[in-house]
XYZ file of C-alpha atoms in Angstrom:
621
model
C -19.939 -9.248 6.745
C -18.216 -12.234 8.210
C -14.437 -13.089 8.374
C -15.357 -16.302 6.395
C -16.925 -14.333 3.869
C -13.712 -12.501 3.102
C -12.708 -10.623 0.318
C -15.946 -8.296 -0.382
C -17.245 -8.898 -3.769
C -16.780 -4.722 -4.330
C -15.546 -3.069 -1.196
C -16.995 0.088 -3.000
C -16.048 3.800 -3.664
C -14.363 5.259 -0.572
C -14.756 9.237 0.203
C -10.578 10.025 -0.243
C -11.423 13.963 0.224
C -9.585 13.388 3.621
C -8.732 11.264 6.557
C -11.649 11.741 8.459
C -14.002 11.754 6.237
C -12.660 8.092 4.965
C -12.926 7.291 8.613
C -16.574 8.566 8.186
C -17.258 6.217 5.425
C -15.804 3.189 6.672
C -17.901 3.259 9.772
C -21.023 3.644 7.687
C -20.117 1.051 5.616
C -20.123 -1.572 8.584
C -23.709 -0.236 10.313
C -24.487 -4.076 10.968
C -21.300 -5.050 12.941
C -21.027 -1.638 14.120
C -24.849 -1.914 15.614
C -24.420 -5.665 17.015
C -20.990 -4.198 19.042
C -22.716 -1.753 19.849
C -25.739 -3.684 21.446
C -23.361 -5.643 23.064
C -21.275 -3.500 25.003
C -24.250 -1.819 25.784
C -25.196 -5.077 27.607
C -21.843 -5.751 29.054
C -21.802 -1.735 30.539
C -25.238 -1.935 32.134
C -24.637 -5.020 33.720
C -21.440 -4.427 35.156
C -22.757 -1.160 36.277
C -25.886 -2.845 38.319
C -23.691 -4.829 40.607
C -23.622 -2.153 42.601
C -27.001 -1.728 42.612
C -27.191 -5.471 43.271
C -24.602 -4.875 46.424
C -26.098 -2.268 48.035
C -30.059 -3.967 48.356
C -27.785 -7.132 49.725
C -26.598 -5.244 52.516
C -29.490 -3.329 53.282
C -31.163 -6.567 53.257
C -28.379 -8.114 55.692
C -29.332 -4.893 57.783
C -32.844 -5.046 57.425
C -32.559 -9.228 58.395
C -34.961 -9.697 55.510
C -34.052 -13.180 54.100
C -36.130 -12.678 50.885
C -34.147 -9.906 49.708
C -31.397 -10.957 49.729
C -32.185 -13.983 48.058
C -33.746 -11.887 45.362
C -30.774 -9.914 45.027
C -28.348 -13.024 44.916
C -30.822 -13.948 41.911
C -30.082 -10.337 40.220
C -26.373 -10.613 40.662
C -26.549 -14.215 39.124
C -28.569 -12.576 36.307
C -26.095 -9.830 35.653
C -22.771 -12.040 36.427
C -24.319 -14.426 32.753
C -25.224 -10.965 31.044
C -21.610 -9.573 32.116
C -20.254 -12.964 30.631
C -22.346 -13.189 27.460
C -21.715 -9.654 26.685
C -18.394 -9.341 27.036
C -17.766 -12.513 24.863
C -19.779 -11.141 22.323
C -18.801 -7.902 22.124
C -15.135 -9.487 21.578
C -15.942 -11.423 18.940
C -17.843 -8.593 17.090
C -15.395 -5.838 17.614
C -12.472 -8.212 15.872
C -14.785 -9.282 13.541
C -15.472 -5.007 13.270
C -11.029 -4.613 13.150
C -10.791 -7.426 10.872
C -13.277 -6.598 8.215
C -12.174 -2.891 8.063
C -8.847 -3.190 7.693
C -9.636 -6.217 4.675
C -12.041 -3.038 3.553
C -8.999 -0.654 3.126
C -5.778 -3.472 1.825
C -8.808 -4.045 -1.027
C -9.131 -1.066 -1.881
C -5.096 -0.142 -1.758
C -4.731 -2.920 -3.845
C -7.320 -1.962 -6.667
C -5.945 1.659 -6.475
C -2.793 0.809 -7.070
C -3.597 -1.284 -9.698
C -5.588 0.640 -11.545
C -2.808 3.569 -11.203
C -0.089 1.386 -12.487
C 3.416 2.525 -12.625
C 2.874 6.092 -12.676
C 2.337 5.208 -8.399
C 5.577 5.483 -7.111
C 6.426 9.090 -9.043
C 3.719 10.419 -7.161
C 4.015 8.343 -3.619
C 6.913 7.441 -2.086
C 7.623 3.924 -1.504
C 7.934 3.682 1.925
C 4.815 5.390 2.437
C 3.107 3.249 -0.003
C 4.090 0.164 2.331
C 3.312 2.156 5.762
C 0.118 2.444 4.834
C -0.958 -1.374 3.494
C 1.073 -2.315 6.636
C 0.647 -0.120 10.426
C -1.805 2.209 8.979
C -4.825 -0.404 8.155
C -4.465 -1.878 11.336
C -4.930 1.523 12.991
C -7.743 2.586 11.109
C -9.688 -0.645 11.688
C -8.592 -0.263 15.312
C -10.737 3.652 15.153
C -13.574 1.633 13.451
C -13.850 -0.799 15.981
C -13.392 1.246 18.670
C -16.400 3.904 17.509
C -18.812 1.179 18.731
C -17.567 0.218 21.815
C -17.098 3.718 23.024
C -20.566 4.623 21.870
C -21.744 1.867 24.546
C -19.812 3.130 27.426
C -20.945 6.700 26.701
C -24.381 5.732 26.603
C -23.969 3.406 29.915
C -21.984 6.430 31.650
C -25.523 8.615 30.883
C -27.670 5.745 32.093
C -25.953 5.797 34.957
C -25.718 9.265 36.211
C -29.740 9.785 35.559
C -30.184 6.466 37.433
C -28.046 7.342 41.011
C -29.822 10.872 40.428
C -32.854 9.311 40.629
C -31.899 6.544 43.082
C -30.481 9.372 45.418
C -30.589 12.500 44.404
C -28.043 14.520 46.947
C -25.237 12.395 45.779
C -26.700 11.404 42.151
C -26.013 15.374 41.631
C -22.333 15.315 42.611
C -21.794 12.149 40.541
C -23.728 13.870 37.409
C -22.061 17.063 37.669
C -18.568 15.044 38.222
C -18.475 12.461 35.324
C -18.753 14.747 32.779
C -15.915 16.953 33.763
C -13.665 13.947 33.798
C -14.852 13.450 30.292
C -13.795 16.289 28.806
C -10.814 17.182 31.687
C -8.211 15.415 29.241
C -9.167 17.155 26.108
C -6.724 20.302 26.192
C -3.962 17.768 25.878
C -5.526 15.598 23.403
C -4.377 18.533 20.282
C -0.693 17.987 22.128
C -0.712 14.059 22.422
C -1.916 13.985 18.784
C 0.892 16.039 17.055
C 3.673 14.023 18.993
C 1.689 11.077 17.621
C 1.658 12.354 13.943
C 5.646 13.440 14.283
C 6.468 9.719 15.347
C 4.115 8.344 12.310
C 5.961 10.823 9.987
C 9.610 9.716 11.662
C 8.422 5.730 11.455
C 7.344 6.336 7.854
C 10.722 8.194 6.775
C 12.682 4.794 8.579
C 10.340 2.498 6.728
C 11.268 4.440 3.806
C 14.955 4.172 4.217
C 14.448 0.434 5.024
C 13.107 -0.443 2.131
C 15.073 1.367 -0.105
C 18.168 -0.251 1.837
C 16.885 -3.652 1.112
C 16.048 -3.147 -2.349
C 19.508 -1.635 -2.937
C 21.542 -3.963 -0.789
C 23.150 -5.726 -3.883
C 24.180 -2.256 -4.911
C 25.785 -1.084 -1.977
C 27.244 -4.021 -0.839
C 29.049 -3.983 -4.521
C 30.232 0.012 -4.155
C 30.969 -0.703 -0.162
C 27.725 1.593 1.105
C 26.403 -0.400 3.497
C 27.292 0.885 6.585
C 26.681 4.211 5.391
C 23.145 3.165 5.107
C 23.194 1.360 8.055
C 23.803 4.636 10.064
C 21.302 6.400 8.471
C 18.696 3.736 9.406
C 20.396 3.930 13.102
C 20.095 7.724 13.423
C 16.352 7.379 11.881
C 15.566 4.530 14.151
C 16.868 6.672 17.263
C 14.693 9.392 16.301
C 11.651 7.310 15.735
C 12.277 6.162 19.222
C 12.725 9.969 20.937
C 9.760 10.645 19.131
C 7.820 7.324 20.634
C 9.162 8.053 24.401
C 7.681 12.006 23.998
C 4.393 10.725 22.726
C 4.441 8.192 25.626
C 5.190 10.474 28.233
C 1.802 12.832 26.766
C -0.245 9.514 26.973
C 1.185 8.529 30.645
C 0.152 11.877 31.748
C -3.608 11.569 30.627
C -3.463 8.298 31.759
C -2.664 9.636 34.902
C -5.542 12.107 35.336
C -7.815 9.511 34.301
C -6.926 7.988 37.028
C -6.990 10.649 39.644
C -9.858 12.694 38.810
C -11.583 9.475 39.489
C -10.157 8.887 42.724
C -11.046 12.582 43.365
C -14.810 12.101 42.651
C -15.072 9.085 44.780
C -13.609 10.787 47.754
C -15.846 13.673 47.490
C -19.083 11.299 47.428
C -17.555 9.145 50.242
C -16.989 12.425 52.307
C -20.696 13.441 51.242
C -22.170 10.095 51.416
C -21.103 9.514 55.142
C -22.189 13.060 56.379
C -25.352 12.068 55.004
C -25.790 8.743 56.981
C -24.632 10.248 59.997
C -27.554 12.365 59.862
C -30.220 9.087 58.625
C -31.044 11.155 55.251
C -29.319 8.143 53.126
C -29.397 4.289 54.481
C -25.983 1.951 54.547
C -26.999 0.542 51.376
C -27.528 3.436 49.481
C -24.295 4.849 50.117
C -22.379 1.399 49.198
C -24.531 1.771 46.000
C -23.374 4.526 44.995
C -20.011 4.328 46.265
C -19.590 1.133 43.953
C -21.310 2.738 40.533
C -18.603 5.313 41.069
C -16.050 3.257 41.441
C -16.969 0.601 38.400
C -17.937 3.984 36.160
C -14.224 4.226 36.110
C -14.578 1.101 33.819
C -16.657 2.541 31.029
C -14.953 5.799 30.971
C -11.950 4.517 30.215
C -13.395 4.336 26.645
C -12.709 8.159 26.577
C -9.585 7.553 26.709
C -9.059 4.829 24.113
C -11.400 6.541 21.172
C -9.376 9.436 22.037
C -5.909 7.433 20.982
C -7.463 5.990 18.709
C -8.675 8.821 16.903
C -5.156 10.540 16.911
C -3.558 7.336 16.080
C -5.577 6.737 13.043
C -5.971 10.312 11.676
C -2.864 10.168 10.096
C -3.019 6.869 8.765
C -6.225 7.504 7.409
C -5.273 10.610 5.845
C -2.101 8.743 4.244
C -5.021 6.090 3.081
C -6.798 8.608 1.520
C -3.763 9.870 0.045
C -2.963 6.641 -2.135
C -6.835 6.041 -2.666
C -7.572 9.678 -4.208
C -4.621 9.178 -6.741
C -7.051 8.739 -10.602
C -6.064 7.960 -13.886
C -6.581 10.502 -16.437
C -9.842 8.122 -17.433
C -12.701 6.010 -16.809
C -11.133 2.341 -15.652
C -14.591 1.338 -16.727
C -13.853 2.825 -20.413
C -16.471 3.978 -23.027
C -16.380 0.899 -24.814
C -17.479 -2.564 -24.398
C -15.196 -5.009 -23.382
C -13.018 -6.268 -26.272
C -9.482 -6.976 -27.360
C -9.036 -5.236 -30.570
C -5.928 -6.672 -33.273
C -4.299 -4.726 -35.667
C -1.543 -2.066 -36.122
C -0.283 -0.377 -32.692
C -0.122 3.490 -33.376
C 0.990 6.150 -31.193
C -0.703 9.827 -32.332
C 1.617 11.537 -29.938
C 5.211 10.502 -31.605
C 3.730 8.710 -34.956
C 5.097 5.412 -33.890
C 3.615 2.754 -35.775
C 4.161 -0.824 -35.121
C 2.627 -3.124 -37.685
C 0.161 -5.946 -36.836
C 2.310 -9.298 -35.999
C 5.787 -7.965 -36.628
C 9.012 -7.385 -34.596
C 9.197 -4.021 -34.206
C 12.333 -2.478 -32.360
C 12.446 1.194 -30.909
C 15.253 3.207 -30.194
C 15.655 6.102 -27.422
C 18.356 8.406 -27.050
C 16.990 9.145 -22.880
C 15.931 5.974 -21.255
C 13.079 8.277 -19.243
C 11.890 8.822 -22.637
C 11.350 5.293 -23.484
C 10.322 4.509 -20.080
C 7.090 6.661 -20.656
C 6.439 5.789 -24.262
C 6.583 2.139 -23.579
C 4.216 2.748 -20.124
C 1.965 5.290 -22.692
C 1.762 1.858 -25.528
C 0.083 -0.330 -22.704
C -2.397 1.653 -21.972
C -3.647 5.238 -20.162
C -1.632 7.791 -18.964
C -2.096 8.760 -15.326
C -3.777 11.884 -14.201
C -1.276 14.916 -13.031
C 1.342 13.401 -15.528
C 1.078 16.067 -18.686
C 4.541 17.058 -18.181
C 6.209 16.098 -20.997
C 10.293 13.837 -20.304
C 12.606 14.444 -22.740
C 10.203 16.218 -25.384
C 7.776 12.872 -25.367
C 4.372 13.714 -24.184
C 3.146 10.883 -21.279
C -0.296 11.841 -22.440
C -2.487 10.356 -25.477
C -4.367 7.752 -26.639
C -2.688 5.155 -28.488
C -4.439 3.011 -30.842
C -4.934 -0.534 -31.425
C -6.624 -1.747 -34.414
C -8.271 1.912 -34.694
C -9.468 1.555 -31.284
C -8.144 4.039 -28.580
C -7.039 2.361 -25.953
C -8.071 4.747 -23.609
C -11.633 4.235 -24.585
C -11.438 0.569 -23.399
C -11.933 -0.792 -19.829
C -8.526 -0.990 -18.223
C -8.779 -5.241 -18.054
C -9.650 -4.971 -21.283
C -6.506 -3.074 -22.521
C -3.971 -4.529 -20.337
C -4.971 -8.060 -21.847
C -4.506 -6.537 -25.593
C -1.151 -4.685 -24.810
C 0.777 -6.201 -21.998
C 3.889 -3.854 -21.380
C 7.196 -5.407 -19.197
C 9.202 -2.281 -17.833
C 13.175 -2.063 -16.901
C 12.840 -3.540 -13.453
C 10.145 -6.174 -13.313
C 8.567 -8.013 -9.918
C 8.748 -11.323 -9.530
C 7.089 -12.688 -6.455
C 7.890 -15.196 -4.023
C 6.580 -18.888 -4.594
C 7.720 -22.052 -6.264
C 8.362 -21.431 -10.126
C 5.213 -22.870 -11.527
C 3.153 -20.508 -9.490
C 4.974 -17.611 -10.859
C 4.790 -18.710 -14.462
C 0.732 -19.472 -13.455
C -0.396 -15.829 -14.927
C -3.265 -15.522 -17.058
C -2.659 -16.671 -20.778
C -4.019 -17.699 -23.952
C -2.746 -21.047 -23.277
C -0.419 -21.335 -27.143
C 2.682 -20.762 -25.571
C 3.755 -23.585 -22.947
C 6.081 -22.367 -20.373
C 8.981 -24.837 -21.407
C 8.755 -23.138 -24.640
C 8.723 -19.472 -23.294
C 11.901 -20.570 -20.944
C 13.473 -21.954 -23.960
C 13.086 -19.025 -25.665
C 14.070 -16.337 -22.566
C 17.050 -18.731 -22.440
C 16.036 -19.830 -18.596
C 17.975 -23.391 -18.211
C 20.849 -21.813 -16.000
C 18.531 -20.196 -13.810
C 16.261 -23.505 -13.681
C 19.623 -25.447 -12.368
C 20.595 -22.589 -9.884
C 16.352 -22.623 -8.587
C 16.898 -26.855 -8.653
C 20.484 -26.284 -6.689
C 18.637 -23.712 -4.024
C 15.913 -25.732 -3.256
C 16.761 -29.788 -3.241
C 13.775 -30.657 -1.504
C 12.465 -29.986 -5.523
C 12.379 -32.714 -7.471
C 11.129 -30.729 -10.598
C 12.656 -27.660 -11.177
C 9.053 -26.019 -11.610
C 8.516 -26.479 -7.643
C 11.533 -25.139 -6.924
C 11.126 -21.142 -4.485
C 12.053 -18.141 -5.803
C 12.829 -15.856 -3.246
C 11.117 -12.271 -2.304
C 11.626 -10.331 -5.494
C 14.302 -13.222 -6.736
C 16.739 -11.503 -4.801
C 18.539 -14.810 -4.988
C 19.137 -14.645 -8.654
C 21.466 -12.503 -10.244
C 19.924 -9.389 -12.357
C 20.115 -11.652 -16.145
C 18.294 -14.577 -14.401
C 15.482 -12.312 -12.867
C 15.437 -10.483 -16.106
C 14.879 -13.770 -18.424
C 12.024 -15.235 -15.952
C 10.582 -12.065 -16.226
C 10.613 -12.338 -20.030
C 9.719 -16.230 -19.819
C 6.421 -14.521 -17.684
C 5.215 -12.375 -19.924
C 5.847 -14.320 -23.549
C 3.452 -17.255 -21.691
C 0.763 -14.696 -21.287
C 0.947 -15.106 -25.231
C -0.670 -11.063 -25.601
C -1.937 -9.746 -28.655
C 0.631 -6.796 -28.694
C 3.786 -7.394 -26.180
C 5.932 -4.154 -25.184
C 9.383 -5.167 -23.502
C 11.327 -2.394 -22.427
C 15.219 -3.289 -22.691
C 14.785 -7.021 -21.822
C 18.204 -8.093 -22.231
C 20.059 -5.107 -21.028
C 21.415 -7.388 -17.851
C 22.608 -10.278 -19.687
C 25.666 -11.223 -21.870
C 25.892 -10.651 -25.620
C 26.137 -14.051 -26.696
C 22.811 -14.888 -24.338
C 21.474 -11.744 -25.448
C 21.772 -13.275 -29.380
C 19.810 -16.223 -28.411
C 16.938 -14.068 -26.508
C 16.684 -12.262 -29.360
C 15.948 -15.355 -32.206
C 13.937 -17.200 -29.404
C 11.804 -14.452 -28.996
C 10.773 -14.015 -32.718
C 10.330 -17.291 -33.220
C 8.142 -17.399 -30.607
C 6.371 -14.075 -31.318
C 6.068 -14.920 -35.126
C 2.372 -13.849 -36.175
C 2.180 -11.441 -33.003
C 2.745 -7.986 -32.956
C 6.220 -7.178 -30.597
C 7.659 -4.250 -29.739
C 10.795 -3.794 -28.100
C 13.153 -0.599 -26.410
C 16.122 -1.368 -27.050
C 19.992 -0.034 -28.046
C 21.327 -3.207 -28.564
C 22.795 -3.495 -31.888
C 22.004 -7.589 -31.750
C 18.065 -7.012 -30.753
C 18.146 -4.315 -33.634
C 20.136 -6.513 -35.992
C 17.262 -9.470 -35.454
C 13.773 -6.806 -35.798
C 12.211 -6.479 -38.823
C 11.646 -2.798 -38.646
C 13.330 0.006 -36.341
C 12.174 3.528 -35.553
C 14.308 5.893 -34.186
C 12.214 8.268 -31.457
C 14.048 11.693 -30.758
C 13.018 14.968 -29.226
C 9.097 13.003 -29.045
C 8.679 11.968 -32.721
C 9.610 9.572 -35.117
C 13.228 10.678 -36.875
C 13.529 7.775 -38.773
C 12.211 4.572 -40.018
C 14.134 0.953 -41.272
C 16.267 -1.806 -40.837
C 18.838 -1.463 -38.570
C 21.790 -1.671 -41.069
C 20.520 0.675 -43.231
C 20.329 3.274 -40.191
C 23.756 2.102 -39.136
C 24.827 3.724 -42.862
C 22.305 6.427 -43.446
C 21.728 7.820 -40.297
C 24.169 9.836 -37.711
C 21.466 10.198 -34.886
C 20.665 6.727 -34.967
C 24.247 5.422 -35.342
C 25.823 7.872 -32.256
C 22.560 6.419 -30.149
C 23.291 2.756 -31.121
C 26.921 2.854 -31.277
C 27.646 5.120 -28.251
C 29.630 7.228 -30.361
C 30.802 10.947 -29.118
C 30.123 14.010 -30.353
C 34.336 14.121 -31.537
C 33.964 10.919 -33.147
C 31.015 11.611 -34.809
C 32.519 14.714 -36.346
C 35.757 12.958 -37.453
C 33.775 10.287 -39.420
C 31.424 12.943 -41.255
C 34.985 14.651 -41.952
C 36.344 11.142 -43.327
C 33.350 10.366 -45.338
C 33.521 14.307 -46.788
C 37.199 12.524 -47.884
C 36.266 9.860 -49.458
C 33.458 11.180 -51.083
C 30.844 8.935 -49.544
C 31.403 5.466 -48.101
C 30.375 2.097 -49.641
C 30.256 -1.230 -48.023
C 33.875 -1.638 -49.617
C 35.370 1.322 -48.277
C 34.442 0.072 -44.136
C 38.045 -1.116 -43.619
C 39.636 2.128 -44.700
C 37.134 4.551 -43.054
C 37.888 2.687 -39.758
C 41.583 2.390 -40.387
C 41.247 6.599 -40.543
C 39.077 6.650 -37.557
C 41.881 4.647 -35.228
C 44.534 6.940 -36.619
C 42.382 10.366 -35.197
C 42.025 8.203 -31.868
C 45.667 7.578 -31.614
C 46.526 10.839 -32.068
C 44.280 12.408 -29.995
């Protein structure tokens, strides 16, 4: 795999038991680049590490006065100066390639995770962590993949080497043989040390990243209730801690930095020491000790590899097991569904509450706990996620609703998210010019000046056209990172303008209008059956001017249908339905049922008098 041949067509089914065993499976998923670094470096090590080889036969040869060898050894170091060259520019351009390709492995699969987990994702991750991980944490674990190869060459050129000077000459080959290896392994009692600093400062960074984001998200909030320098000093104080954390990992890497250094410098004084009491008494020549002399000092090079797989490793654990975190979250199904691909029509049933939403009518739904409609409305657009049986206010967030007696849950995902297309309380809108945001996948009926019309959008088209006057259509104009720009009605009604292009088969809006004015609100509400007439719509709502406008209201309580109608009629007939709609209390409820008890039941005449006796109880109480 190639940069230019980025995205993979499947980047396949990672192993998300744990960290390193994702690890595991990335690296065997790039054999081929990991194989060409590898054969690379191996040519870059080898060559640098026969220059001294090279150096010593040129001074023996200067020695010696033999004018052939040295010009043969000029040749070899001429030979290993274009192999140092051409490997090391190769193995640079395959170990990026390596980086680059991994971490576009693991953002494709975050990205098909998350969207095949939906909404149910951030009650089971946290944000913050969510972002740490399609952020830092991919390029860390491509930084372990790439690495794997590169110190896989410089281990196998450090072995090389050693048997070679043993061979070469043997009473100071030993001392080198016996040497390299304990300067291998002479830093790994503080590697368990260094790499638990290095998960507390991932853990701190991830806990500020956290806060940050939720700071941003919020900052309208606080800035309205005046919190924004207490959330500024929490981000300070996390900040500081990140950075305590940072310096005591640092200090753990200086120090094995440090012995890397002078173990080294320890070994090449003992073979110096050795190597000259040897020429004193003629058992080694001049050039055999510079030979050696200059492999130890270059194997300094290669083993520094140690070192970096080692932070690597301990950098990328914990990423990788945070990776493997998001990646092992399932739905309760098959994506791939037991059905064939299709996009059923027909009546919308829910087996779990008995909500039933007739085929190409405006259906309204009404939910005493907002958590409760949340989860019905998530439940209507398809599968419920896997660890989620708990039921929220006595509704169930598992079950298979129908479509057209088809289970949903028996369809592949794509399939079911094109039939039933569900908009929750606080859509996304993404950054780009307004066309490109309205440019979602449709049946191509509904224009997008007619689903603006109907969301009741021209306002926010002449504050987009105000914000950006290099547009000269109001369709090129940028919405901003999450439309921060706009006010809370204007993201709302783009949202809705979004989704009634898309032009679904059954659309679920979950309080749509609960952001904008009433008289706005009115107008949403007939735009949005006109322009829904012949398509099945259901909406959550306790608006009494959505209700007023749907053709048929159910009231949900306690997880099951408690009633069925119009909305006036449920006004009248039904308490429940009336204290949910009408935000009455549990005293005012009580003083009606008392007035009606009166007047022996209460007729469309008798209004003016009940609420004449319901003003009196207020005033006296």
């Amino acid at each position: 795999m190639q940069i230019q041949d980025l995205p993979y067509p499947d980047p396949g089914v990672p192993d998300a038991r744990s960290g390193p065993r994702f690890l595991w499976w990335l690296g065997r998923n790039q054999l081929g680049g990991q194989l060409k670094a590898f054969a690379w470096g191996l040519l870059h090590f080898v060559a640098v590490c026969t220059l001294p080889y090279c150096v010593g036969l040129a001074v023996q040869a200067v020695i010696d006065h033999s004018g052939s060898r040295l010009a043969l050894t000029g040749g070899l170091m001429v030979l290993c100066g274009a192999c140092i060259a051409l490997g090391e520019t190769m193995l640079h351009r395959t170990a990026v390639t390596n980086w680059i390709t991994a971490a576009a492995r693991v953002q494709q699969l975050l990205a098909r995770g998350t969207a095949q987990v939906g909404s149910s994702l951030t009650r089971r991750v946290a944000a913050g962590e969510v972002v740490a991980v399609s952020t830092g944490d991919v390029e860390k674990i491509g930084w372990f993949v790439e690495a794997v190869s590169r110190f896989t060459a410089a281990a196998m050129t450090v072995v090389l080497v050693c048997v070679g000077l043993v061979v070469y000459q043997p009473a100071l080959g030993v001392i080198v043989a016996v040497g390299v290896p304990v300067l291998a392994v002479a830093v790994l009692p503080l590697l368990p040390r260094a790499t638990r600093r290095a998960d507390i400062q991932r853990e701190k960074a991830g806990r500020a990243t956290e806060l940050a984001s939720d700071t941003v998200a919020g900052l309208r909030v606080l800035r309205g209730i005046g919190g924004e320098e207490l959330f500024l000093d929490r981000y300070r104080r996390a900040s500081q801690e990140v950075r305590r954390a940072a310096v005591r990992s640092a200090r753990m890497w200086s120090l094995i930095s440090a012995i890397q250094v002078l173990l080294p410098g320890l070994l090449m004084i003992a073979v110096v020491w050795r190597g000259v009491l040897l020429a004193r008494d003629g058992r080694i020549t001049v050039g055999e000790l510079v030979t050696v002399y200059s492999a130890v000092m270059l194997l300094t090079y290669p083993l520094r590899h140690f070192e970096e797989i080692a932070m690597a490793y301990s950098f990328s654990r914990p990423s990788a097991r945070r990776a493997a975190g998001v990646l092992a979250l399932e739905r309760a199904v098959d994506s791939d569904g037991s059905r064939a691909a299709e996009v059923p029509s027909g009546d919308l049933y829910d087996p779990v509450t008995g909500l039933l939403a007739p085929a190409g009518r405006f259906t309204a739904v009404v939910c005493g706990d907002p958590d409760a409609a949340g989860l019905l409305a998530e439940r209507l657009g398809g599968h419920a996620s896997a660890g989620d049986d708990e039921p929220v206010a006595g509704v169930s967030r598992s079950g298979s609703v129908v479509l057209g007696g088809v289970p949903l849950d028996e369809l592949p995902l794509d399939s079911a998210r094109t039939a039933v297309l569900v908009q929750d309380k606080d859509p996304v809108l993404l950054s780009g010019s307004l066309r490109e945001l309205l440019d979602v996948p449709a049946s191509g009926l509904v224009s997008a000046e007619a689903a603006l019309a109907a969301a009741q959008c021209g306002d926010v088209l002449d504050a987009l056209a105000q914000g950006s006057v290099d547009a000269g259509d109001p369709m090129d104009a940028r919405v901003t990172e999450r439309g921060r720009s706009l006010s809370g009605g204007q993201r709302q009604r783009l949202a809705l303008a979004r989704s009634l292009i898309t032009d679904p088969e059954v659309l679920v809006l979950d309080e749509p209008t609960s952001a904008v004015d009433s008289h706005t609100e009115a107008r949403i509400a007939d735009g949005v059956r006109s322009l829904r007439a012949g398509r099945t719509t259901v909406v959550f709502t306790s608006s009494p001017l959505l209700l007023d406008r749907a053709e048929r209201v159910v009231l949900v309580h306690d997880g099951e249908v408690a009633a069925v109608g119009v909305h006036r009629e449920l006004v009248r007939d039904e308490p429940l339905y009336r204290a949910v709609v009408t935000r009455e209390t549990d005293e005012e409820t009580a003083a009606k049922a008392m007035a009606e008890a009166a007047l022996g039941g209460v007729t469309a005449d008798d209004e003016a008098v009940l609420d004449g006796v319901l003003e009196e109880i207020e005033e006296t109480a």
